[in-house]
Amino acid sequence: MAYVGSSSSWAGKRIDSLSASATLSEGDAGKVILINTSGITITLPPLSGSGAVSPGWSCKIIANVDIGGNTDVNANSAATQIWGHLHNSLGGDDGAGDMGVAADDGVRFAAASTQGDFVDLVTDGTSWFANGSFGVDAGMAFIDNS
């Protein structure tokens, strides 16, 4: 992960840039993560066991390029649920977004995703909660990776 931001003036937050698959950790709490390429996987930190993060761990992930191939943000374990809402901010043809349901353990920036699409993630220590926005029909969706 390449460091691209300043942390001196805004509560210690940093902006990091990803051009390859990565697993996030405790040290990534509060960061804004920019996706700079398609087809990568971002794995969220574990919620139990070695390396587990505390409740309140959060980050924001933003597409910094138009996504040409599925880019996934996955829970560290298929048994960990991701709940929330992804909103089609422009309405598009059908205006449909997506809602996390039982067994969803990932968020996909689909091949239709465009620069600026984002998801905010936070954990209560048991589950992940996601709130995101995209501008093109089928740009983002919750997924089941198990």
CSV table of C-alpha atoms in Angstrom, one decimal:
chain,number,residue,atom,x,y,z
A,1,MET,CA,0.0,0.0,0.0
A,2,ALA,CA,1.4,3.4,-0.9
A,3,TYR,CA,1.0,6.3,1.5
A,4,VAL,CA,-0.4,9.3,-0.4
A,5,GLY,CA,-1.9,11.6,2.3
A,6,SER,CA,-1.0,13.9,5.1
A,7,SER,CA,-2.0,13.2,8.7
A,8,SER,CA,-1.0,16.4,10.4
A,9,SER,CA,-4.1,18.4,10.0
A,10,TRP,CA,-7.1,16.1,10.1
A,11,ALA,CA,-7.4,13.8,13.1
A,12,GLY,CA,-4.6,11.4,12.1
A,13,LYS,CA,-6.4,10.1,9.1
A,14,ARG,CA,-4.4,9.0,6.1
A,15,ILE,CA,-5.2,8.3,2.5
A,16,ASP,CA,-3.6,5.1,1.1
A,17,SER,CA,-3.6,3.9,-2.4
A,18,LEU,CA,-4.0,0.2,-3.5
A,19,SER,CA,-2.7,-1.2,-6.8
A,20,ALA,CA,-2.7,-4.8,-5.7
A,21,SER,CA,-4.7,-7.1,-3.5
A,22,ALA,CA,-4.2,-6.4,0.2
A,23,THR,CA,-5.3,-7.5,3.7
A,24,LEU,CA,-6.2,-4.6,6.0
A,25,SER,CA,-5.1,-4.6,9.7
A,26,GLU,CA,-5.6,-2.7,13.0
A,27,GLY,CA,-3.2,0.0,11.7
A,28,ASP,CA,-5.6,0.8,8.8
A,29,ALA,CA,-8.3,2.0,11.1
A,30,GLY,CA,-9.8,5.4,10.0
A,31,LYS,CA,-8.0,5.4,6.7
A,32,VAL,CA,-9.4,6.3,3.3
A,33,ILE,CA,-8.3,3.6,0.8
A,34,LEU,CA,-8.2,4.5,-2.9
A,35,ILE,CA,-8.6,1.6,-5.4
A,36,ASN,CA,-6.2,2.4,-8.3
A,37,THR,CA,-6.7,-0.8,-10.4
A,38,SER,CA,-9.3,-3.4,-11.2
A,39,GLY,CA,-9.6,-7.0,-10.3
A,40,ILE,CA,-8.0,-6.9,-6.8
A,41,THR,CA,-9.3,-8.2,-3.5
A,42,ILE,CA,-9.2,-6.2,-0.3
A,43,THR,CA,-9.6,-8.4,2.8
A,44,LEU,CA,-10.9,-6.8,5.9
A,45,PRO,CA,-9.2,-7.5,9.2
A,46,PRO,CA,-10.4,-10.5,11.3
A,47,LEU,CA,-13.0,-9.9,14.1
A,48,SER,CA,-11.7,-12.8,16.3
A,49,GLY,CA,-8.5,-14.6,16.9
A,50,SER,CA,-5.0,-13.4,16.0
A,51,GLY,CA,-5.0,-9.8,14.7
A,52,ALA,CA,-8.6,-9.2,15.5
A,53,VAL,CA,-9.7,-5.5,15.5
A,54,SER,CA,-11.8,-3.8,18.1
A,55,PRO,CA,-15.4,-2.6,17.8
A,56,GLY,CA,-15.4,0.8,16.1
A,57,TRP,CA,-12.7,-0.1,13.5
A,58,SER,CA,-13.7,1.7,10.3
A,59,CYS,CA,-12.4,2.7,6.9
A,60,LYS,CA,-13.7,4.2,3.7
A,61,ILE,CA,-12.9,2.6,0.3
A,62,ILE,CA,-13.2,4.7,-2.9
A,63,ALA,CA,-12.8,3.7,-6.5
A,64,ASN,CA,-10.1,6.1,-7.8
A,65,VAL,CA,-10.5,4.7,-11.4
A,66,ASP,CA,-13.3,3.3,-13.4
A,67,ILE,CA,-13.4,-0.4,-12.5
A,68,GLY,CA,-13.0,-2.6,-15.5
A,69,GLY,CA,-13.1,-6.0,-13.6
A,70,ASN,CA,-14.7,-7.0,-10.3
A,71,THR,CA,-12.9,-5.7,-7.3
A,72,ASP,CA,-14.0,-7.3,-4.0
A,73,VAL,CA,-13.9,-6.2,-0.4
A,74,ASN,CA,-14.2,-9.3,1.7
A,75,ALA,CA,-14.7,-10.2,5.3
A,76,ASN,CA,-11.7,-12.1,6.7
A,77,SER,CA,-14.1,-15.1,7.3
A,78,ALA,CA,-17.0,-16.4,5.3
A,79,ALA,CA,-18.8,-16.8,8.6
A,80,THR,CA,-18.7,-13.0,9.1
A,81,GLN,CA,-21.7,-11.1,7.9
A,82,ILE,CA,-21.7,-7.7,6.1
A,83,TRP,CA,-24.9,-5.8,6.6
A,84,GLY,CA,-25.9,-2.5,5.1
A,85,HIS,CA,-27.1,-0.6,2.1
A,86,LEU,CA,-25.5,0.4,-1.2
A,87,HIS,CA,-27.3,3.2,-2.9
A,88,ASN,CA,-27.6,4.0,-6.6
A,89,SER,CA,-27.0,7.7,-6.2
A,90,LEU,CA,-28.1,8.7,-9.7
A,91,GLY,CA,-31.1,6.5,-9.9
A,92,GLY,CA,-30.1,5.0,-13.3
A,93,ASP,CA,-32.6,3.0,-15.3
A,94,ASP,CA,-34.0,1.1,-12.4
A,95,GLY,CA,-32.7,3.2,-9.4
A,96,ALA,CA,-32.0,-0.1,-7.6
A,97,GLY,CA,-29.3,-0.3,-4.9
A,98,ASP,CA,-28.5,-3.4,-2.8
A,99,MET,CA,-29.0,-4.5,0.8
A,100,GLY,CA,-26.8,-7.0,2.7
A,101,VAL,CA,-28.7,-10.2,3.6
A,102,ALA,CA,-27.9,-13.4,5.4
A,103,ALA,CA,-24.7,-15.0,4.1
A,104,ASP,CA,-23.3,-11.8,2.4
A,105,ASP,CA,-19.7,-11.5,3.4
A,106,GLY,CA,-18.4,-9.1,0.8
A,107,VAL,CA,-19.0,-5.9,-1.3
A,108,ARG,CA,-18.2,-5.9,-5.0
A,109,PHE,CA,-17.1,-2.9,-7.0
A,110,ALA,CA,-18.4,-4.4,-10.2
A,111,ALA,CA,-17.0,-3.9,-13.7
A,112,ALA,CA,-19.6,-1.1,-14.2
A,113,SER,CA,-18.3,0.8,-11.1
A,114,THR,CA,-17.0,4.2,-11.8
A,115,GLN,CA,-14.4,6.6,-10.2
A,116,GLY,CA,-15.9,8.0,-7.0
A,117,ASP,CA,-18.0,5.0,-6.0
A,118,PHE,CA,-17.4,4.3,-2.4
A,119,VAL,CA,-18.2,2.2,0.7
A,120,ASP,CA,-17.8,3.1,4.4
A,121,LEU,CA,-17.2,0.1,6.6
A,122,VAL,CA,-17.4,-0.2,10.4
A,123,THR,CA,-17.5,-3.2,12.8
A,124,ASP,CA,-19.2,-3.8,16.1
A,125,GLY,CA,-16.7,-6.6,16.8
A,126,THR,CA,-19.1,-9.3,15.5
A,127,SER,CA,-20.3,-8.1,12.1
A,128,TRP,CA,-19.4,-5.5,9.5
A,129,PHE,CA,-21.7,-2.7,8.5
A,130,ALA,CA,-21.4,-1.1,5.1
A,131,ASN,CA,-22.9,2.1,3.6
A,132,GLY,CA,-22.0,3.0,0.0
A,133,SER,CA,-22.9,4.8,-3.1
A,134,PHE,CA,-22.5,4.2,-6.8
A,135,GLY,CA,-23.6,6.0,-9.9
A,136,VAL,CA,-24.2,3.4,-12.6
A,137,ASP,CA,-26.7,0.6,-12.6
A,138,ALA,CA,-25.1,-2.6,-11.2
A,139,GLY,CA,-22.0,-0.7,-10.1
A,140,MET,CA,-21.8,-2.3,-6.7
A,141,ALA,CA,-23.4,-5.2,-4.8
A,142,PHE,CA,-23.2,-7.3,-1.7
A,143,ILE,CA,-21.8,-10.8,-2.4
A,144,ASP,CA,-21.6,-14.2,-0.8
A,145,ASN,CA,-18.0,-15.5,-1.1
A,146,SER,CA,-18.5,-18.8,0.8
